[in-house]
Coordinates of C-alpha atoms in Angstrom, one line a residue:
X142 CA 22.7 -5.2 -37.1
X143 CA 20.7 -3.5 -33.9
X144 CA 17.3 -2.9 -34.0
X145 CA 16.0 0.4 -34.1
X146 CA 13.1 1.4 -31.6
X147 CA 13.4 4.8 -31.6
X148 CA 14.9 7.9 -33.0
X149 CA 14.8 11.6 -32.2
X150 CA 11.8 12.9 -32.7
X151 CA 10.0 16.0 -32.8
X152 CA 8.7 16.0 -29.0
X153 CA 6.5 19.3 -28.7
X154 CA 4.6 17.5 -32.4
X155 CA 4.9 13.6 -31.5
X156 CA 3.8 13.4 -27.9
X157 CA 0.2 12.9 -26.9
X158 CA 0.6 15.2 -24.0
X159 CA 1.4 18.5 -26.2
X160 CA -1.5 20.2 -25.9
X161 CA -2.3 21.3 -30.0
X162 CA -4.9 24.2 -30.8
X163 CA -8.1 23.4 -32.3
X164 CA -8.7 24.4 -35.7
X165 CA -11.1 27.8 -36.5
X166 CA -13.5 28.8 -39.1
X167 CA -11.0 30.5 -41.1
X168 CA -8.8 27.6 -41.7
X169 CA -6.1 28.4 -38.5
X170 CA -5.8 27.2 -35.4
X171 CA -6.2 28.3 -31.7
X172 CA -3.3 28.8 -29.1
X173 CA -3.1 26.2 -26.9
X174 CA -4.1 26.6 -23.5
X175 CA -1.8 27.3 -20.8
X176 CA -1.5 28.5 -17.7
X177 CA -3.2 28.3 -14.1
X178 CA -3.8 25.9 -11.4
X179 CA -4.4 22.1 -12.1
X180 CA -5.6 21.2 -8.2
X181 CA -5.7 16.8 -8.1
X182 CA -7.1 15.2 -4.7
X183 CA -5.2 12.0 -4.1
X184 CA -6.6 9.3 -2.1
X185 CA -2.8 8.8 -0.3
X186 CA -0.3 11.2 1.0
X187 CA 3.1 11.3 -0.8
X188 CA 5.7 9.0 0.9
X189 CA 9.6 9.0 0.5
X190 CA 10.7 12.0 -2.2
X191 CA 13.7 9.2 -3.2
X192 CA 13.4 7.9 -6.9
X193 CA 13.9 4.7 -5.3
X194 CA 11.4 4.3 -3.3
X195 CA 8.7 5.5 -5.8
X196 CA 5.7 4.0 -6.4
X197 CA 3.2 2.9 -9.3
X198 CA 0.0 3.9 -9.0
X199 CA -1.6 6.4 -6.7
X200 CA 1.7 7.9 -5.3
X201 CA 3.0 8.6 -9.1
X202 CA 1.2 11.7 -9.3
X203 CA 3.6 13.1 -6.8
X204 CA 6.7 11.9 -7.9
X205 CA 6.1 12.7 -11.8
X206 CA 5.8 17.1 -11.6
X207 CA 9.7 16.9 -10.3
X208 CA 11.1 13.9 -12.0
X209 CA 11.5 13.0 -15.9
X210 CA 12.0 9.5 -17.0
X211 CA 14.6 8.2 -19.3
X212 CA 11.6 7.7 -21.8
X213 CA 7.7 8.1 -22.0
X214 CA 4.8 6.5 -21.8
X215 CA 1.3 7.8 -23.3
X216 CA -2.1 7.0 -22.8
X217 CA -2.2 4.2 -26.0
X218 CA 0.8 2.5 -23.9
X219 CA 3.8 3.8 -26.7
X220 CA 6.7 4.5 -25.4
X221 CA 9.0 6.9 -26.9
X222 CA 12.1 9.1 -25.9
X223 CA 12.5 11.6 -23.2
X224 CA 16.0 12.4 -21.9
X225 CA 17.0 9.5 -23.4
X226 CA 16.1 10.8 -27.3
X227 CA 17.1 7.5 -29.0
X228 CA 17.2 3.5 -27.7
X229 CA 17.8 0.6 -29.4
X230 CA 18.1 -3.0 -28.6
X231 CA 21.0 -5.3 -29.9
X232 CA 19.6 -8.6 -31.6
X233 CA 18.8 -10.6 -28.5
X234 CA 17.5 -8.1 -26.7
X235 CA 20.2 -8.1 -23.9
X236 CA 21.8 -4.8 -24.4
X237 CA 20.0 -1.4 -24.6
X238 CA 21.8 1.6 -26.0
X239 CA 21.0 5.0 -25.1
X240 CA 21.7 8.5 -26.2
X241 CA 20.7 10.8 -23.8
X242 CA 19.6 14.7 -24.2
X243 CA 22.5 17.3 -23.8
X244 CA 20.5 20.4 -22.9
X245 CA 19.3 19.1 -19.7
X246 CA 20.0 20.6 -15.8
X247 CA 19.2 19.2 -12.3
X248 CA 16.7 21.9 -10.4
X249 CA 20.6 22.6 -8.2
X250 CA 21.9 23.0 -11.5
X251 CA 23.9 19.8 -11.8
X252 CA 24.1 18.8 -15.4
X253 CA 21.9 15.8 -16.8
X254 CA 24.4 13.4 -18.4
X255 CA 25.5 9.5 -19.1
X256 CA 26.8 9.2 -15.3
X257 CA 24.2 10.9 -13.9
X258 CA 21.6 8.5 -15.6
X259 CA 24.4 5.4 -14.6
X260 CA 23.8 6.6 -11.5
X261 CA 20.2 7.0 -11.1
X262 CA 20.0 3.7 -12.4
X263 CA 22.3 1.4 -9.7
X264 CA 20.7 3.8 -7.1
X265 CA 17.0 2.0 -7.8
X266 CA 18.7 -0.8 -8.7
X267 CA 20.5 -1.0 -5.5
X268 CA 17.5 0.2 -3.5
X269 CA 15.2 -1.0 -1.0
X270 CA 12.0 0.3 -2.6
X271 CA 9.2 -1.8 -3.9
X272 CA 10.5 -1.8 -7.7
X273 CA 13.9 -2.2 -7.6
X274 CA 13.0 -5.8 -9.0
X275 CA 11.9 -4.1 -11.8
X276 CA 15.4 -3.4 -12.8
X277 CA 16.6 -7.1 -11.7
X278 CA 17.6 -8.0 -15.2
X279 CA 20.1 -5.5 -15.1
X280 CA 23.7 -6.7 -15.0
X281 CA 26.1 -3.7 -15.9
X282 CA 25.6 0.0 -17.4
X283 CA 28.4 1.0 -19.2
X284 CA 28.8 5.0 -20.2
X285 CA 30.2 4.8 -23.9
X286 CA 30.2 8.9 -24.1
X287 CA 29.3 11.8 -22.4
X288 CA 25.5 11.6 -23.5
X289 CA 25.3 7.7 -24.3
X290 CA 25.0 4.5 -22.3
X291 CA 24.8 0.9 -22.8
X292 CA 22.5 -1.3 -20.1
X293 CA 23.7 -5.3 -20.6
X294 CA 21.0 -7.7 -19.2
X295 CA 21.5 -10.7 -17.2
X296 CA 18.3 -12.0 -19.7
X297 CA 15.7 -10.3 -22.1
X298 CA 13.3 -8.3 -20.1
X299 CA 10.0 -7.5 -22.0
X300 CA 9.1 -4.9 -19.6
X301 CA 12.5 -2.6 -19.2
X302 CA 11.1 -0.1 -21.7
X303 CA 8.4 0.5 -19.7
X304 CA 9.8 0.8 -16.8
X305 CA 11.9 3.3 -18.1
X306 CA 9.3 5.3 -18.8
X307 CA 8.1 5.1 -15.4
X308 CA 9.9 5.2 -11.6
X309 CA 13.1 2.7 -13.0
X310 CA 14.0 5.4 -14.8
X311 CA 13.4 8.6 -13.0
X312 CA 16.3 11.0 -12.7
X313 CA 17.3 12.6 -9.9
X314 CA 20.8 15.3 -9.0
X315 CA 23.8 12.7 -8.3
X316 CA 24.7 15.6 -6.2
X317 CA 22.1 14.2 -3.6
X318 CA 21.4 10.6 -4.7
X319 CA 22.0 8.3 -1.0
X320 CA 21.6 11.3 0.9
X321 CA 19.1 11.4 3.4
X322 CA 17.2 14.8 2.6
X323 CA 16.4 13.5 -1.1
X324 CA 13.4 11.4 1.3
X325 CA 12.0 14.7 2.0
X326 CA 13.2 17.0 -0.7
X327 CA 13.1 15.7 -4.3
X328 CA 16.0 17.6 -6.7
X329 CA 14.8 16.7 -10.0
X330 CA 15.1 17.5 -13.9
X331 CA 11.2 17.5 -14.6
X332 CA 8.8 20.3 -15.2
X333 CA 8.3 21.5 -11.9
X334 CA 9.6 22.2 -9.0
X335 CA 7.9 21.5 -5.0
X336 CA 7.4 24.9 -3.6
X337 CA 8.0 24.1 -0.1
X338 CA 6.9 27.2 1.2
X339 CA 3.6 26.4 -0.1
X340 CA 3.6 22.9 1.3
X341 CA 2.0 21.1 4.3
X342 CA 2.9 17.9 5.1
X343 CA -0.3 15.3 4.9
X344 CA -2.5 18.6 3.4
X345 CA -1.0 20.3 0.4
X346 CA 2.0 19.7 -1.9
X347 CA 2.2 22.8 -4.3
X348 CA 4.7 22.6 -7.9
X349 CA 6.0 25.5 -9.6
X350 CA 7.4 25.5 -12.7
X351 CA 10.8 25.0 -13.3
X352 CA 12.4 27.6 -15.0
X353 CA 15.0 25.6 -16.8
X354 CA 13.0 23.2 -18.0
X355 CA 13.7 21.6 -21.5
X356 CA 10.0 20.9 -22.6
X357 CA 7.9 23.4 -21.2
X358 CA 5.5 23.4 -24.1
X359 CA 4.1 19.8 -23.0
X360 CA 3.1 20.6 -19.2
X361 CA 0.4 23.4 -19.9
X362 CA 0.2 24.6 -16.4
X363 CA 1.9 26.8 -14.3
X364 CA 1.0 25.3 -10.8
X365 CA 0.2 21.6 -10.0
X366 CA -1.4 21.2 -6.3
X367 CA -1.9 18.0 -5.0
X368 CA -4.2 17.5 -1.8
X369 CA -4.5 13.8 0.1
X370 CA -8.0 13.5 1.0
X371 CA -8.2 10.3 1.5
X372 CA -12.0 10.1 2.4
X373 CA -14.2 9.6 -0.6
X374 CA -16.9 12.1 0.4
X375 CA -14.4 14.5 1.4
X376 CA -13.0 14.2 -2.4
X377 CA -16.4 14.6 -4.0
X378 CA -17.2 17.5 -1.7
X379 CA -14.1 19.5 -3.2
X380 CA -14.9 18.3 -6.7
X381 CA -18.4 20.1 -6.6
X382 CA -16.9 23.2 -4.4
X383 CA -14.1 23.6 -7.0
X384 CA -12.0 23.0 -4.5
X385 CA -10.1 20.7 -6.4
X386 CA -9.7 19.8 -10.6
X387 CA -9.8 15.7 -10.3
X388 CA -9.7 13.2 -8.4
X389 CA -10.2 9.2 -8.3
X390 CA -13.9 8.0 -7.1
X391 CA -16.0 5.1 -6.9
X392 CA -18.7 3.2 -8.9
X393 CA -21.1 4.8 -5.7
X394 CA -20.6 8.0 -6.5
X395 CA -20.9 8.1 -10.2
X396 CA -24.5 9.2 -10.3
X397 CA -23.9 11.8 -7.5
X398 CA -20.9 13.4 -9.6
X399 CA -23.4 13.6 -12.6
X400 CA -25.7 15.0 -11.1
X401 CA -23.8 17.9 -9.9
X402 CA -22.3 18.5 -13.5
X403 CA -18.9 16.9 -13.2
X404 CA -17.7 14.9 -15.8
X405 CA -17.1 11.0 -15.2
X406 CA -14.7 8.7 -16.8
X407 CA -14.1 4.7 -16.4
X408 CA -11.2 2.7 -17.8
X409 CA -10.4 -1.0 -16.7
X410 CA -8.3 -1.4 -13.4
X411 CA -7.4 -3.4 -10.5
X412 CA -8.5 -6.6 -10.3
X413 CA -9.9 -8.1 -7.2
X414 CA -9.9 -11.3 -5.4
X415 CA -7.6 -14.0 -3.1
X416 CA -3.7 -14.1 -3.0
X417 CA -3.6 -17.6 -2.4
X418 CA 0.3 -17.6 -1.6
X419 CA 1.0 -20.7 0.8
X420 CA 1.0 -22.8 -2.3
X421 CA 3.2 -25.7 -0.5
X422 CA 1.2 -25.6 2.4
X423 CA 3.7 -24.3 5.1
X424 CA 1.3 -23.0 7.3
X425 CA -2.3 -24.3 6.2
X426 CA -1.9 -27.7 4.3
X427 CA -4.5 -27.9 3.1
X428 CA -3.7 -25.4 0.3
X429 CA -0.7 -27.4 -1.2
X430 CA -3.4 -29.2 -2.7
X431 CA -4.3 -27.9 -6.3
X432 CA -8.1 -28.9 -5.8
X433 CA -8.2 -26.9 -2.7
X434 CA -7.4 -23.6 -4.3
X435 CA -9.6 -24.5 -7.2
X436 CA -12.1 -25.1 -4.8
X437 CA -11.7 -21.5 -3.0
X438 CA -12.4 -20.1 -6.6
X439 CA -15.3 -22.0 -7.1
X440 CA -16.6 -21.2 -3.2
X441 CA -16.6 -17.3 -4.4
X442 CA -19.4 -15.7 -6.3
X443 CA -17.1 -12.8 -7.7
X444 CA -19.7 -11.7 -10.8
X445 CA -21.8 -11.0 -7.2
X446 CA -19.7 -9.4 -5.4
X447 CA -19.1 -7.0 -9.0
X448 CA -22.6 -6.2 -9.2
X449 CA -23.8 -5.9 -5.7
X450 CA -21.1 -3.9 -4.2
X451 CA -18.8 -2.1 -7.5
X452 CA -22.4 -2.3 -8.9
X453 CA -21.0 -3.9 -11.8
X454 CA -18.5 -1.2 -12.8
X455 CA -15.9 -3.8 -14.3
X456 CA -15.7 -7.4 -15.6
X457 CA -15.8 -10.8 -14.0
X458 CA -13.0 -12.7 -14.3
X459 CA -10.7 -15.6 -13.4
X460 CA -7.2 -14.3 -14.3
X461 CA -4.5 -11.9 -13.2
X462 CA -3.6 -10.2 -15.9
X463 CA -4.6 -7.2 -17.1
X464 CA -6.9 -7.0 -20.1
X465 CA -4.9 -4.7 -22.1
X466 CA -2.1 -7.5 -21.2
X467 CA 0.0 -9.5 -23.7
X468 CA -0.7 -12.2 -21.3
X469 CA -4.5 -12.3 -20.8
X470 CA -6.6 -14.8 -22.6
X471 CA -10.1 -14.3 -22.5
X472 CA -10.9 -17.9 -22.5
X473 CA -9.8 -18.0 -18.9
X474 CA -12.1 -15.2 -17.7
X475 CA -14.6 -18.2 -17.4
X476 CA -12.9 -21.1 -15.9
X477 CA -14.4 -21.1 -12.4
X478 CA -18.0 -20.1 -12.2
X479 CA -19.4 -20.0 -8.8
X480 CA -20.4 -23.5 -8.0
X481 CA -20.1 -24.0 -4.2
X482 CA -21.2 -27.7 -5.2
X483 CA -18.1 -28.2 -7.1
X484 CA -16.3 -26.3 -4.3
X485 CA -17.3 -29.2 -1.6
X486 CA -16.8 -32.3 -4.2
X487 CA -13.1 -30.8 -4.6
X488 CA -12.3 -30.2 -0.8
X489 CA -13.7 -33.3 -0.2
X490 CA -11.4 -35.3 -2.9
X491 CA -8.9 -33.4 -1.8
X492 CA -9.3 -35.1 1.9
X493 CA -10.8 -32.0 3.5
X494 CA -14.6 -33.4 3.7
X495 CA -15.1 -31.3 7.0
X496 CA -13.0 -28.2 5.5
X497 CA -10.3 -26.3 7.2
X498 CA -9.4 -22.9 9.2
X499 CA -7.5 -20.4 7.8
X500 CA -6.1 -16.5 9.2
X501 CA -7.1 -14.0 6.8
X502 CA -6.4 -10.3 7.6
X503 CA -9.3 -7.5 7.8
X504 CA -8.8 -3.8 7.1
X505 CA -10.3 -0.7 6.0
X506 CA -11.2 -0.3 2.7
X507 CA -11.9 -3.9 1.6
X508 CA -14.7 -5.0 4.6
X509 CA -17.7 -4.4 2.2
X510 CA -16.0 -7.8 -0.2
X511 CA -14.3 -9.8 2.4
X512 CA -17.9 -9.9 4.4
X513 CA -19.0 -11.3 1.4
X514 CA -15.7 -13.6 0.4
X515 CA -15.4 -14.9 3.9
X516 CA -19.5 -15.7 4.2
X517 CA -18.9 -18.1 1.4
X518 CA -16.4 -19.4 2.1
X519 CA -17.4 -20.5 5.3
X520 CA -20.6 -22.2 3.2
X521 CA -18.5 -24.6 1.9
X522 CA -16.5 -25.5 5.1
X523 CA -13.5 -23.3 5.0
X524 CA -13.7 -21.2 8.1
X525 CA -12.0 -17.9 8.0
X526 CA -10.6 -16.3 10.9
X527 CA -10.3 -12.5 10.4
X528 CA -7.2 -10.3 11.9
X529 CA -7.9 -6.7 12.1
X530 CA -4.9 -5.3 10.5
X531 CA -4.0 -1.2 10.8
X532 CA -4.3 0.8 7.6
X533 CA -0.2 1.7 7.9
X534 CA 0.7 -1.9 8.7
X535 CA -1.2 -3.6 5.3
X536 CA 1.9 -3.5 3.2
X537 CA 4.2 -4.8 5.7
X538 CA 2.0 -7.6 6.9
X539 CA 1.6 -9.2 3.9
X540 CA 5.0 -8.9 2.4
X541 CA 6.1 -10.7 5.7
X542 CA 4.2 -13.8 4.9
X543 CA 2.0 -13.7 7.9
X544 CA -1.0 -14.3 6.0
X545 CA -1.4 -17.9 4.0
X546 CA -4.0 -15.6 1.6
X547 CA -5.6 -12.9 1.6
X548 CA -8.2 -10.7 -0.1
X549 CA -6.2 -7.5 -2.1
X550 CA -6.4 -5.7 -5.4
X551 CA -3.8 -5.6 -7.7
X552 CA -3.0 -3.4 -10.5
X553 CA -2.0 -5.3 -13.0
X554 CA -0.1 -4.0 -16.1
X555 CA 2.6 -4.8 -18.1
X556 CA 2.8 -8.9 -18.2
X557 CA 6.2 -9.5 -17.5
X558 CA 6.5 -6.7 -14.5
X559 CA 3.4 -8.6 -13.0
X560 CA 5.4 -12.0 -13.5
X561 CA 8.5 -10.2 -12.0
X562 CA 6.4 -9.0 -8.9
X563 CA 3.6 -11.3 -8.2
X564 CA 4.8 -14.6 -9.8
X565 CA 8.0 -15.8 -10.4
X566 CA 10.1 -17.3 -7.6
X567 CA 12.0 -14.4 -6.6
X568 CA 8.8 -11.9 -6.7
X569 CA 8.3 -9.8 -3.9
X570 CA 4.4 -10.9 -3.5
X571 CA 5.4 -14.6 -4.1
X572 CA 6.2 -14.1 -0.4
X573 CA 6.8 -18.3 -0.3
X574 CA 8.8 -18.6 -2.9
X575 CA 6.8 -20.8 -5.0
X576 CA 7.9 -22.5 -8.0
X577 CA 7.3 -25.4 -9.9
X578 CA 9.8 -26.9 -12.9
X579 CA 6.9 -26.5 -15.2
X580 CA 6.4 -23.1 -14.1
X581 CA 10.0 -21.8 -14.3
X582 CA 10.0 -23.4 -18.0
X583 CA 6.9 -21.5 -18.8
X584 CA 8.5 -18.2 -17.5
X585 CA 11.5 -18.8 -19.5
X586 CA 9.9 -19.2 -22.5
X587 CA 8.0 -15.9 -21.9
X588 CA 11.0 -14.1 -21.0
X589 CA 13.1 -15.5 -23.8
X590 CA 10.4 -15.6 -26.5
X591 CA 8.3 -12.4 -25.5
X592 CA 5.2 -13.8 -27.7
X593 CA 2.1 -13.7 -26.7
X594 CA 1.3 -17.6 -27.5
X595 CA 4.2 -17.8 -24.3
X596 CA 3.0 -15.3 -22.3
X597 CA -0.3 -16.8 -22.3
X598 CA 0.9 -20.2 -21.7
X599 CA 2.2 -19.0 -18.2
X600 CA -1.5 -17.3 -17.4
X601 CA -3.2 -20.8 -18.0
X602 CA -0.8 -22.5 -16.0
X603 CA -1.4 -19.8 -12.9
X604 CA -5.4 -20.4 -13.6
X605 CA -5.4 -24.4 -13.9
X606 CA -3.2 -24.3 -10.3
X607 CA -5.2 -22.1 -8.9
X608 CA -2.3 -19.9 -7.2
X609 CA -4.6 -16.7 -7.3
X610 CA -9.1 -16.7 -7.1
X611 CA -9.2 -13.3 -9.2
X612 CA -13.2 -12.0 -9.2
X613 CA -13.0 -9.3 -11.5
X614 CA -11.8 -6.4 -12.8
X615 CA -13.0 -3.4 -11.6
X616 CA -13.4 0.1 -13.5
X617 CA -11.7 3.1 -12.4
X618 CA -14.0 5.8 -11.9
X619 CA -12.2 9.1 -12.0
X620 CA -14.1 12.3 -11.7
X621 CA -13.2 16.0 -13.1
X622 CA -15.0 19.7 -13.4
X623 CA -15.2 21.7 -16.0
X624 CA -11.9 23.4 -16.1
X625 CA -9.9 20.0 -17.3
X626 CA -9.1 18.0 -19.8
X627 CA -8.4 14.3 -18.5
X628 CA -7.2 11.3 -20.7
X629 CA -7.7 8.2 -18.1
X630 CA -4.4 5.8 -18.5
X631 CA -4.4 2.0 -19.0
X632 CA -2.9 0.0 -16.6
X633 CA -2.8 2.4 -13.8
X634 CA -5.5 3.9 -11.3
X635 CA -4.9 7.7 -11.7
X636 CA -3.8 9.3 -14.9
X637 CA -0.3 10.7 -15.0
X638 CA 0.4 14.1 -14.8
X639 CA 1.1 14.8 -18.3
X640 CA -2.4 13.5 -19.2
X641 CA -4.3 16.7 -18.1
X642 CA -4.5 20.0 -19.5
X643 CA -6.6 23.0 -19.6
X644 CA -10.4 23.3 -20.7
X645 CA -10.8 25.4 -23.9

């Protein structure tokens, strides 16, 4: 018999992001507030308008007015239906069976059905964005009806639900999917519409709603704006002007955003530290050595680094996974403390008495803790030589390999998508290819198993080798006036859309 995840449900009633009315003296209830402007600054300007090439974190906000997911995730992390408004799993897991809305239309009209969503899927699939690993596991999609679908997985993937809910399973028209003006014109099914009248590229994307749109009720506004500013004082001085609803901040500017009567909120977020990725030691050898790497994390005062410069706005740690993860163990937040002792006594076993040199890139945004990373790590006899890297050539730099480690921050969040994209052999920030038999047995097991007792197996393992020196987890400092409602969301660095609505 199939497992049952989901049925139909009530939508407007059982999703967080309905806005409900608040009760009154006389026993009723308000009318929810609707209507106006929600204005959001955005620290990056929107890239490709292609489902395929969307992005997780920042760049979501732009992509989520004009394109609904097959399902939906809330701000406790449940997922429930969307166009898709059932789902169930067979009994290993390895085939997912949808039934999909019927009263849904593309903003060129083209009707929202089981080979539209077929072929919305094999388009990310097939893609050459970021997270089309994210659908990896998929093997075939088979339409069984008009309005029902069946995905068959190579293997059980703990995280496909999710993703789902998210860019893997954002729809756009098949009237335009592989064409070359989706990258700069999205054609969605989701609550809005980009106005491109009202729209400057790099200054102002503006969202209308869309008039067909199956679920108005849960998207109280009538206009979403959405301004890059990707200057942090620039942000705050269009938070106090009213310029703008919302935006993402720092730990710096908390007291400054208080002050001036906006409303601060934290939630746990990316953690920070090395990508120590030439495990085998192609390029430095010295880091093919287990008590090298373990020696990096010990060089590294990250609780520091926390307090002195995120003045401690997060939580030290020594793993990568994400609090709110299936994976983390807090056991492990522990195992290195900053012993540059220890550090030396490990390089030196390791046949590195005199230390080693090693190309680390330098760019804007992350000078204030790689200062501090490299400093120390120069203490102990591991000399860092710093490239300047340009802002638009980060991604591509490291994804290429050119760096043996580097100093990042990482959003962790679901544990199998972080295995899928940072870990396993095939990962895209695995740029190497590392793997170990022990390793790929863990993973298995994960995959296959899906407990937590597994999932955490594969976190110790990471930690003991040392293929990561995570500092700590840093808070997400987000920043609104007085004219919104924000619910912060786990596991990402800006809330979705549907997590705002109007002030009463």
């Amino acid at each position: 018999m199939k497992r049952k995840l989901m049925a139909a449900v009530a939508l407007a009633a059982g999703v967080s992001l309905a806005i409900t009315g608040c009760a009154t003296s006389d026993g009723g209830t308000d009318a929810p507030v609707t209507g106006g402007t929600l204005t959001l600054g955005a620290l990056v300007d929107a890239a490709s308008w292609d489902p395929a090439d969307a992005e997780f974190g920042n760049r979501i906000q732009y992509v989520q007015p004009v394109y609904d997911s097959l399902l939906h995730i809330d701000d406790s992390l449940e997922i429930g239906p969307w166009l898709a408004s059932e789902f169930e799993y067979n009994d290993d897991s390895t085939e997912l069976s949808l039934t999909l809305r019927d009263d849904v239309v593309f903003s060129d009209g083209e009707e929202f059905n089981a080979e539209a969503a077929k072929a919305n899927l094999e388009h990310f699939k097939n893609g050459t964005g970021q997270n089309s690993i994210t659908l990896a596991s998929v093997d075939s999609i088979d339409v069984t009806d008009d309005y029902a679908l069946t995905i068959s997985l190579s293997a059980p993937d703990p995280a496909l639900l999710r993703n789902l809910s998210l860019v893997a399973g954002m729809q756009a028209s098949p009237a335009v999917l592989g064409e070359e003006s989706l990258k700069t014109t999205p054609v969605g099914s989701g609550p809005y519409v980009l106005d491109a009248d009202a729209s400057v590229t790099g200054s102002q994307y503006t969202y209308t709603r869309n008039a067909d749109y199956w679920n108005t009720e849960a998207f109280p506004f009538d206009e979403i704006v959405i301004k890059p500013l990707n200057d942090l004082t620039a942000r705050l001085n269009a938070l106090k002007s009213g310029e703008i609803d919302a935006a993402l901040a720092d730990a710096k500017s908390m007291a400054e955003a208080e002050a001036s009567g906006l409303t601060t909120q934290t939630i746990e977020g990316d953690w920070q530290g090395l990508f120590i990725v030439d495990r085998e030691g192609s390029k430095v050898p010295a880091l093919a050595d287990a008590r090298v790497r373990q020696a990096i994390n010990y060089a590294i005062d990250g609780a520091g680094i926390l307090e002195a410069v995120r003045l401690g706005e997060g939580s030290a740690t020594t793993q990568i996974f994400s609090p709110t993860s299936i994976a983390a163990d807090p056991e492990l937040d522990s195992r290195y403390s900053f012993d540059p002792d220890k550090a030396r006594e490990l390089l030196a076993e390791a046949g590195y008495p005199d230390g080693f040199e090693i190309e680390m890139p330098e760019f804007a945004g992350f000078t204030d803790i790689t200062t501090i990373a490299f400093q120390q790590l120069g203490d102990v006899g591991i000399t860092v030589k710093p490239v300047v890297v340009a802002p638009d050539q980060i991604i591509s730099a490291l994804l290429s390999g050119q760096f043996p480690a580097f100093v990042f921050s990482w959003g962790s969040s679901d544990a199998w998508q972080d295995i899928s994209k940072i870990v396993g052999p095939n990962a895209p920030w695995n740029m190497y290819g590392n793997s170990t038999p022990e390793l790929d047995e863990l993973i298995a097991n994960a995959q296959n198993e899906g407990t937590q007792e597994a999932f955490q197996a594969v976190n110790e393992y990471i930690v003991d080798e040392a293929w990561f020196a995570p500092w700590y987890v840093q808070n997400n400092v987000y920043v609104s006036g007085s004219n919104v409602k924000v619910a912060m969301q786990p596991q990402n660095v800006v809330p979705y859309i549907w997590n705002y609505a109007p002030a009463n």
